[in-house]
CSV table of N, CA and C in Angstrom, one decimal:
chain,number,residue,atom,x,y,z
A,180,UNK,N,0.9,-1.2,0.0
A,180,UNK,CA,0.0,0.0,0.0
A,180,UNK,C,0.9,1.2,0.0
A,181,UNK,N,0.4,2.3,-0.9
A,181,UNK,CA,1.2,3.5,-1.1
A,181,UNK,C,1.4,4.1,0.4
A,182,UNK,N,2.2,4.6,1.0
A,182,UNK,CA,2.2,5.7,2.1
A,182,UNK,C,1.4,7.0,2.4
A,183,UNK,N,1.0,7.2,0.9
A,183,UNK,CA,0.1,8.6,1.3
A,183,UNK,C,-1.2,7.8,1.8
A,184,UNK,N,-1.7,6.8,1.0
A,184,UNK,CA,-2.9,6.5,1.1
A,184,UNK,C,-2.9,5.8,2.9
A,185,UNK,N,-1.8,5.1,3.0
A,185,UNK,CA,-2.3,4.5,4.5
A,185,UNK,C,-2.2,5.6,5.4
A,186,UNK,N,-1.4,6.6,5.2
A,186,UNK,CA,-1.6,8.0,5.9
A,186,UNK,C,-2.8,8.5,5.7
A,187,UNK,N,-3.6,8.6,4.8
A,187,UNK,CA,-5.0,9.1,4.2
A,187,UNK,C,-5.9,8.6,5.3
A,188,UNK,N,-6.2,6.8,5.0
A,188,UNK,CA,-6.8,6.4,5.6
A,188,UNK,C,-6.6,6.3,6.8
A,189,UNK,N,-5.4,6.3,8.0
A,189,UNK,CA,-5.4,6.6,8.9
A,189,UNK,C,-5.5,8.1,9.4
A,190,UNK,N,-5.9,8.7,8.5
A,190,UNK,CA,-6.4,10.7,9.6
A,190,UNK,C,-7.9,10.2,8.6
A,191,UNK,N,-8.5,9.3,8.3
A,191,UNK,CA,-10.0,9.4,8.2
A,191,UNK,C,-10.4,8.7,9.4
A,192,UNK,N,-9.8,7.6,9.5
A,192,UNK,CA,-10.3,6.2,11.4
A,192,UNK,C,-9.7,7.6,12.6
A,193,UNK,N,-9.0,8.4,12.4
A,193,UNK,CA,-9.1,9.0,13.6
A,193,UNK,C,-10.4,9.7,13.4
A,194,UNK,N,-9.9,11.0,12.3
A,194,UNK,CA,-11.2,11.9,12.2
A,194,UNK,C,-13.0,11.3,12.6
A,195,UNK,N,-13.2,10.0,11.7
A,195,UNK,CA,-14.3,9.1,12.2
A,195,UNK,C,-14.0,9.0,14.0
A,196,UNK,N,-13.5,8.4,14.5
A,196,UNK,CA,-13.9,8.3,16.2
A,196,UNK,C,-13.7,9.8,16.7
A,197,UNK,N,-13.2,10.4,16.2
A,197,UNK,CA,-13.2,12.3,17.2
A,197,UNK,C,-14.6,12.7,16.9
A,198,UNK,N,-14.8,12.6,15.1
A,198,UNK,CA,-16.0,12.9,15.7
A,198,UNK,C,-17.1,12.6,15.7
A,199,UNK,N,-17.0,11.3,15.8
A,199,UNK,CA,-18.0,11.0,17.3
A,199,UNK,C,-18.0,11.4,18.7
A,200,UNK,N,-16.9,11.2,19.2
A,200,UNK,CA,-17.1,11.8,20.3
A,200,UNK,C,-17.3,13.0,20.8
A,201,UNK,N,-16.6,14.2,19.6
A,201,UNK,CA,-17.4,15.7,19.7
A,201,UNK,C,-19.0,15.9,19.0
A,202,UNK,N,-19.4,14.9,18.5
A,202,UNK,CA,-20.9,14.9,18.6
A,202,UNK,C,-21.7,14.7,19.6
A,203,UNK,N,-21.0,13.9,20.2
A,203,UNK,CA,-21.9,13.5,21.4
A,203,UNK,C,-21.6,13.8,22.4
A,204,UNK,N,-20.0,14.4,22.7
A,204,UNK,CA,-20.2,15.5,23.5
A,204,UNK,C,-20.8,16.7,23.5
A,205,UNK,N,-20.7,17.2,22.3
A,205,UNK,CA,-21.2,18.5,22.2
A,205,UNK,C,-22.6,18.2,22.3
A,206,UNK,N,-22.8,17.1,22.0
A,206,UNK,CA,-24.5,17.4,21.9
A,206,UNK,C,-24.8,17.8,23.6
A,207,UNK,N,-24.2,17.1,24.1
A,207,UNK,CA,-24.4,17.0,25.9
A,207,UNK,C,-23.9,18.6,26.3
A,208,UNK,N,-23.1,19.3,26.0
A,208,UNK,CA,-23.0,20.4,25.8
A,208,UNK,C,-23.3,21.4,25.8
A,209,UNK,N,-24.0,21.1,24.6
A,209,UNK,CA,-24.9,22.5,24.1
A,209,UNK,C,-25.8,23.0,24.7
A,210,UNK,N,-26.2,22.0,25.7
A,210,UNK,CA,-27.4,23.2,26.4
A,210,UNK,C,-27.2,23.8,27.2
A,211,UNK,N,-25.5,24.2,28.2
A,211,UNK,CA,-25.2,24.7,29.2
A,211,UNK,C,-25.3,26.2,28.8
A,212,UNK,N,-26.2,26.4,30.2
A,212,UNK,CA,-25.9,27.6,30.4
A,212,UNK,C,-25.6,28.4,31.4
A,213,UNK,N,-25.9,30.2,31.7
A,213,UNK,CA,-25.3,30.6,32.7
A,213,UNK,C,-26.1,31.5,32.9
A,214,UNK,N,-26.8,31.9,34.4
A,214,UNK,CA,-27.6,33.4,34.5
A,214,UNK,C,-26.4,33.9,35.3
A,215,UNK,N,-26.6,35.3,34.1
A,215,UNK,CA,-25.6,36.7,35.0
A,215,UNK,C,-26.8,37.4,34.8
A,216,UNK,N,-27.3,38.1,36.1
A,216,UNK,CA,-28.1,39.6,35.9
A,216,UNK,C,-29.5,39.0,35.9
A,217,UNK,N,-29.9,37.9,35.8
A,217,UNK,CA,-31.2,37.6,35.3
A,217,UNK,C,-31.5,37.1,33.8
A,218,UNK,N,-30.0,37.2,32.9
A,218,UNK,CA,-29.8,37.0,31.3
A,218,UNK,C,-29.6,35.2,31.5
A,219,UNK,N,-30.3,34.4,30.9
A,219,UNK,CA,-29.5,33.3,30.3
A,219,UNK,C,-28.2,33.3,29.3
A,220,UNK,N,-26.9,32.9,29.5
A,220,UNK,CA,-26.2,32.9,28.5
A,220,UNK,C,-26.1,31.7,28.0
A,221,UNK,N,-25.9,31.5,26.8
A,221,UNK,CA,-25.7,30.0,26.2
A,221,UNK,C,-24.6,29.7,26.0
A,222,UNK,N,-23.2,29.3,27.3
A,222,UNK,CA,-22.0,29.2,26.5
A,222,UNK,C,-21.9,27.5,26.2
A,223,UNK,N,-22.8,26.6,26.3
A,223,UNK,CA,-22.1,25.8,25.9
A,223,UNK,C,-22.2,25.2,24.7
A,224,UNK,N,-22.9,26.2,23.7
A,224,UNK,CA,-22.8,25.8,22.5
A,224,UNK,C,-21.8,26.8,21.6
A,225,UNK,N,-21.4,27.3,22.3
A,225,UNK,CA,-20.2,28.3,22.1
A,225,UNK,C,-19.1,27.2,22.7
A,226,UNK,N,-18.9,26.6,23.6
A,226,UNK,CA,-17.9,25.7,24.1
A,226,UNK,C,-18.2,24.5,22.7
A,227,UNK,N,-19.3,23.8,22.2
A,227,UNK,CA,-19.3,22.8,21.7
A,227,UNK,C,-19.0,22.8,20.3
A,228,UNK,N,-18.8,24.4,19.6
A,228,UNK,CA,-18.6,24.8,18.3
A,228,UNK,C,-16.9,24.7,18.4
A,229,UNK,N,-16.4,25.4,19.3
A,229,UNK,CA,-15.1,25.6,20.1
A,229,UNK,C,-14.2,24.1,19.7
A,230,UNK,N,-14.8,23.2,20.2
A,230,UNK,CA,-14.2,21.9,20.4
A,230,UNK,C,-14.0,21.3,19.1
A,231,UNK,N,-15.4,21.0,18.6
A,231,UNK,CA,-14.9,20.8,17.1
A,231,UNK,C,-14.0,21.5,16.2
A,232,UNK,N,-14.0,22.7,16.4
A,232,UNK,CA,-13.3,23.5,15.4
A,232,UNK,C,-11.8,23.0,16.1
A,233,UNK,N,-11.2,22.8,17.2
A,233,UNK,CA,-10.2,22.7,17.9
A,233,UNK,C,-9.5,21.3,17.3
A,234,UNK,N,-10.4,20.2,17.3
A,234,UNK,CA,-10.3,18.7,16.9
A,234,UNK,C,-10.0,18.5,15.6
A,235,UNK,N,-10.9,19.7,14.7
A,235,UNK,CA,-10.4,19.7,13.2
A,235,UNK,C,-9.4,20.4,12.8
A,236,UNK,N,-9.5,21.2,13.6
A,236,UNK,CA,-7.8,21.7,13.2
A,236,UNK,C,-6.1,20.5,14.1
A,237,UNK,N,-6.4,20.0,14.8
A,237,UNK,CA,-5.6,19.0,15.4
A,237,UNK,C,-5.5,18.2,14.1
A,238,UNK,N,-6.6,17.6,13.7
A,238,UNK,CA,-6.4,16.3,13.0
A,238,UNK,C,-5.9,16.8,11.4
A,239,UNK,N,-6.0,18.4,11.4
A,239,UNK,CA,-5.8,18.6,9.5
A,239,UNK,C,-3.9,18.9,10.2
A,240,UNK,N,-3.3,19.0,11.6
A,240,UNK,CA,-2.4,19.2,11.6
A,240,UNK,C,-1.2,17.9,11.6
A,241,UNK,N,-2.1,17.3,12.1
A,241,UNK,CA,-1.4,15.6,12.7
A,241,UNK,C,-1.2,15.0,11.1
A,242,UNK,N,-2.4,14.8,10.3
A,242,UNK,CA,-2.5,14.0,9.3
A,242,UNK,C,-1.5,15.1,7.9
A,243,UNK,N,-2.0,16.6,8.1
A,243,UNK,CA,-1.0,17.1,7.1
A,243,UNK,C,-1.8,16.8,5.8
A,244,UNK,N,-3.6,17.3,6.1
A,244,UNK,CA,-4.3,16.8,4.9
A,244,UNK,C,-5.4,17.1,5.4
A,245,UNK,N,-6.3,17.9,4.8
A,245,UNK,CA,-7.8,18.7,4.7
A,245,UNK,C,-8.9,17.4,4.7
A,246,UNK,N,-8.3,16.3,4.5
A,246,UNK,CA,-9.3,15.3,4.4
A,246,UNK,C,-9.6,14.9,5.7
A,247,UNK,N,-9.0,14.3,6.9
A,247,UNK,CA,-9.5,14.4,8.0
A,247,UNK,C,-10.3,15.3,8.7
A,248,UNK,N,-10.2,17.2,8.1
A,248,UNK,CA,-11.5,17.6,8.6
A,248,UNK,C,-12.0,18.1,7.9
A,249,UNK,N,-12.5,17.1,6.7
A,249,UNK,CA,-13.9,16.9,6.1
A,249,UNK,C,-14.6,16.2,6.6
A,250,UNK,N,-14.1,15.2,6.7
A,250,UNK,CA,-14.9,13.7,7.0
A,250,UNK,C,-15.0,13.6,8.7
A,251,UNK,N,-14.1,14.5,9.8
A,251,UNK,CA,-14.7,14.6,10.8
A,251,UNK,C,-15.7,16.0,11.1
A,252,UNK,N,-16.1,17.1,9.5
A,252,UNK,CA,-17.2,17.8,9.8
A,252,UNK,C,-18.3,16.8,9.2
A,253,UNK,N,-18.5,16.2,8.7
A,253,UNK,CA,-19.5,15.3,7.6
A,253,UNK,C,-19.9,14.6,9.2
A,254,UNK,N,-18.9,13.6,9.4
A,254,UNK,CA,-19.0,12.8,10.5
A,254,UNK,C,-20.5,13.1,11.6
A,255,UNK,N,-19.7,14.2,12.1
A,255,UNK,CA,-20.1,14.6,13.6
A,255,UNK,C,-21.5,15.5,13.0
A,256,UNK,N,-22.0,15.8,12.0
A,256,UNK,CA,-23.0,16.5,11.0
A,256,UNK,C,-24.1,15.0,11.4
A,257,UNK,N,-23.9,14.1,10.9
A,257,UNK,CA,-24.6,12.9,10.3
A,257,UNK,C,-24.8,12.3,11.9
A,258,UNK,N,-23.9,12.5,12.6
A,258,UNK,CA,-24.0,11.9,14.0
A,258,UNK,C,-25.2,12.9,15.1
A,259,UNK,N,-25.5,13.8,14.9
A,259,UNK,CA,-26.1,15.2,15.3
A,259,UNK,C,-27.4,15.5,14.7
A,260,UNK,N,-27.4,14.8,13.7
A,260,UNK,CA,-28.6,14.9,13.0
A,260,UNK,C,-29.3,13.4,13.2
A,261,UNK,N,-28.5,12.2,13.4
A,261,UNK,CA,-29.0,11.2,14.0
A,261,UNK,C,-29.8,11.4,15.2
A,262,UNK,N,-29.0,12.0,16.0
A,262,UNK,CA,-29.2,12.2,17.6
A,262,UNK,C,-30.6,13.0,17.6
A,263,UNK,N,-30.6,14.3,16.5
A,263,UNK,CA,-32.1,15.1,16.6
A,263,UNK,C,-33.3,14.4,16.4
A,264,UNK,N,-33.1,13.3,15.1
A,264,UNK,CA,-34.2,12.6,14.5
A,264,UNK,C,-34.7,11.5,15.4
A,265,UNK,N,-34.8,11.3,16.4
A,265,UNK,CA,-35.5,10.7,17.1
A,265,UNK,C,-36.6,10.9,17.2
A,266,UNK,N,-37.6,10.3,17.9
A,266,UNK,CA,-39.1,10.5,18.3
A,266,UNK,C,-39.4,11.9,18.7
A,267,UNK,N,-40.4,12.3,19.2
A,267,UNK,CA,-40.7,13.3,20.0
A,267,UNK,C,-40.3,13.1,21.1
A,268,UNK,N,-40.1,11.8,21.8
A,268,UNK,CA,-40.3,11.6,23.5
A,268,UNK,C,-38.5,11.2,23.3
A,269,UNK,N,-37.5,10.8,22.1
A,269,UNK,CA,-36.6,10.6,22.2
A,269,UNK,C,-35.4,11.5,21.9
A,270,UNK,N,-36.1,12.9,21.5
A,270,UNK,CA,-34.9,13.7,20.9
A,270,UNK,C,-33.6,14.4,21.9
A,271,UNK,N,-32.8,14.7,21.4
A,271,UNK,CA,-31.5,14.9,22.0
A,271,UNK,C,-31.0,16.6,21.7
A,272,UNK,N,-32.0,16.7,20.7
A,272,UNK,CA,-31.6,18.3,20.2
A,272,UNK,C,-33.1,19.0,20.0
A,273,UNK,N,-33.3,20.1,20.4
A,273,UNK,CA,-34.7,20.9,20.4
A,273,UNK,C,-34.5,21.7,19.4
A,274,UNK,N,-35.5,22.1,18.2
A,274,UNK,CA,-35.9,22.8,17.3
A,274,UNK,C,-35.5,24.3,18.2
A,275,UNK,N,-35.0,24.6,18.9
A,275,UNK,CA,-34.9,26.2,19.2
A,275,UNK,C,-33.8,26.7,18.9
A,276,UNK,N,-33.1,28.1,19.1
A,276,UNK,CA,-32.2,28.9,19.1
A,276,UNK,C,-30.6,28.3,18.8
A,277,UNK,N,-30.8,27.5,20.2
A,277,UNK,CA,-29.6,27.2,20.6
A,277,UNK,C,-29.3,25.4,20.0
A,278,UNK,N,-30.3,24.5,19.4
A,278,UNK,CA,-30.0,23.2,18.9
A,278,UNK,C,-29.7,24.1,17.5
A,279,UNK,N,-30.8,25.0,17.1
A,279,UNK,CA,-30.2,25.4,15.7
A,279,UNK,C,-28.3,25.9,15.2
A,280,UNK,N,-28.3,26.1,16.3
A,280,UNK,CA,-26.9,27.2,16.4
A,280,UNK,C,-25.9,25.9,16.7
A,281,UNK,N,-26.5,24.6,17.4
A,281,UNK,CA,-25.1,23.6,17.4
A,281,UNK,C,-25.6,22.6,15.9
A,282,UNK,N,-26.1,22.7,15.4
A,282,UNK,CA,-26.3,22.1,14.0
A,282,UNK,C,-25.8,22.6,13.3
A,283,UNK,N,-26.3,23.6,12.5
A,283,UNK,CA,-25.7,24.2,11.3
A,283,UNK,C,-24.8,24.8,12.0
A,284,UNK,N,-24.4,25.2,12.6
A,284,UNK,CA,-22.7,26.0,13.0
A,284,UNK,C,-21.8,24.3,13.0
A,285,UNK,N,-22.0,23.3,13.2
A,285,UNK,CA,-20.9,22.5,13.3
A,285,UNK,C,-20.9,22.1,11.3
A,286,UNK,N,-21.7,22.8,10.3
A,286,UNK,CA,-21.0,23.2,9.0
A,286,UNK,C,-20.3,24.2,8.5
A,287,UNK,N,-20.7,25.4,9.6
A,287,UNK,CA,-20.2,26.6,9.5
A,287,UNK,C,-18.6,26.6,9.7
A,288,UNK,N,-18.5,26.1,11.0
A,288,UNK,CA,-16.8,25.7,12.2
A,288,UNK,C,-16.1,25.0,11.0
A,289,UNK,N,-17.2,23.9,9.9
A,289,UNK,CA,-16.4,22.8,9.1
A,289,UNK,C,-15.6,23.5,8.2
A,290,UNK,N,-16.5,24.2,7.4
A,290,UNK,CA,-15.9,25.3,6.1
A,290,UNK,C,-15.1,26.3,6.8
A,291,UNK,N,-15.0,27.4,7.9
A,291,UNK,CA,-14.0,27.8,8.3
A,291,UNK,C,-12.7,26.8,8.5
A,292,UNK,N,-12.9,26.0,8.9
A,292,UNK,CA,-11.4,25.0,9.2
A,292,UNK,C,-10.9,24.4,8.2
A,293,UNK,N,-11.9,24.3,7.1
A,293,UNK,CA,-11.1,23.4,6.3
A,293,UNK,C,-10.7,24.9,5.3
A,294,UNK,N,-10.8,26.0,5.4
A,294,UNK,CA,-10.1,27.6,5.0
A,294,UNK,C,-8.7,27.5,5.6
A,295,UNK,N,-9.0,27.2,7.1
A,295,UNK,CA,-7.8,27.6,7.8
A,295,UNK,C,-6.8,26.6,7.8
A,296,UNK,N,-7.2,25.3,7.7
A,296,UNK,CA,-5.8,24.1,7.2
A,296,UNK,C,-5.6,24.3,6.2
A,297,UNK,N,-6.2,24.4,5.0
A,297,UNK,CA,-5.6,24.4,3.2
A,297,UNK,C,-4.4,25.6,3.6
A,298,UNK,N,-4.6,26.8,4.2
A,298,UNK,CA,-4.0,27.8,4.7
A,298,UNK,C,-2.9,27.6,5.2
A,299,UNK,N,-3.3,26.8,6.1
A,299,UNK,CA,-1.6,26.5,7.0
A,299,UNK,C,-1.0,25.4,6.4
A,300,UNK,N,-1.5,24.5,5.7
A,300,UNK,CA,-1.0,23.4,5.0
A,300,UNK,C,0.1,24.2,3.6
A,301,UNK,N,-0.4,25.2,2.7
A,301,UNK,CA,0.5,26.0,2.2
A,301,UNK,C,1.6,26.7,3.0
A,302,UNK,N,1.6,27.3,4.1
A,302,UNK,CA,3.0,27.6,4.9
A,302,UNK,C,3.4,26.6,5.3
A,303,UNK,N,3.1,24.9,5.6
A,303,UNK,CA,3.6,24.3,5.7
A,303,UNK,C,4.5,23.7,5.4
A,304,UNK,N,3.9,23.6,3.4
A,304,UNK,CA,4.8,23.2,2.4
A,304,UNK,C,6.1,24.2,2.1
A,305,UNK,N,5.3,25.8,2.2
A,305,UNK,CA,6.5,26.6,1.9
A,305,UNK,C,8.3,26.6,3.0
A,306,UNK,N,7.0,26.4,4.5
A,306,UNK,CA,8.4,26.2,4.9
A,306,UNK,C,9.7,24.6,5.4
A,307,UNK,N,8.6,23.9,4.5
A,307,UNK,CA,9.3,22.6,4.6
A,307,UNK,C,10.5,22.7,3.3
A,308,UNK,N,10.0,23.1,2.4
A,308,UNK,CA,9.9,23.4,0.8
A,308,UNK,C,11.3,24.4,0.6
């Protein structure tokens, strides 16, 4: 087997188990919050966007390839959207403010990161190069 490709396929088996586990952390996450003043603040979907974006940039740094955080934004997307579609009596994510904000922001976090590794992956090369 070529070396790029077993390197390929191993930053996709990580990316797959991270994120899982930033889906389902975050999902547990997202609902924390905080009264100052009488205000609810929502930081833990601000913590759960945080983590992902942190995990995708680890793994686009480890593997040295934008493909691990694709396929750990796709991943933890598909795993999150599993977790919503449940029953009525079984859901894990609520149609309001803050499930919307950890749903589509973990596509948002995706496409910023995979901006900011192609990014660093070019200073990479330049200064390997």
């Amino acid at each position: 087997m070529n070396k790029e490709v077993a390197s390929t396929a191993r930053g996709i088996a990580a990316a797959v188990l991270a994120a899982l586990f930033v889906a389902v952390a975050g999902t547990a996450l997202h609902r924390q919050t905080m009264v100052i003043s009488g205000v609810d603040l929502a930081w833990g979907v601000c913590a759960a966007l945080l983590m992902l974006a942190s995990v995708q940039l680890w793994l686009a740094a480890w593997s040295g390839s934008v493909i691990p955080t694709a396929a750990a934004g796709v991943v933890a997307y598909a795993t999150v959207g599993a977790l919503s579609s449940g029953g009525p009596d079984k859901q894990l994510l609520l149609g309001d403010a803050v499930g919307n904000v950890w749903v589509f922001g973990i596509a948002v976090v995706t496409l910023i990161m995979l901006l900011v590794a192609s990014r660093l992956r070019k200073r990479w090369r330049t200064a390997a190069g």
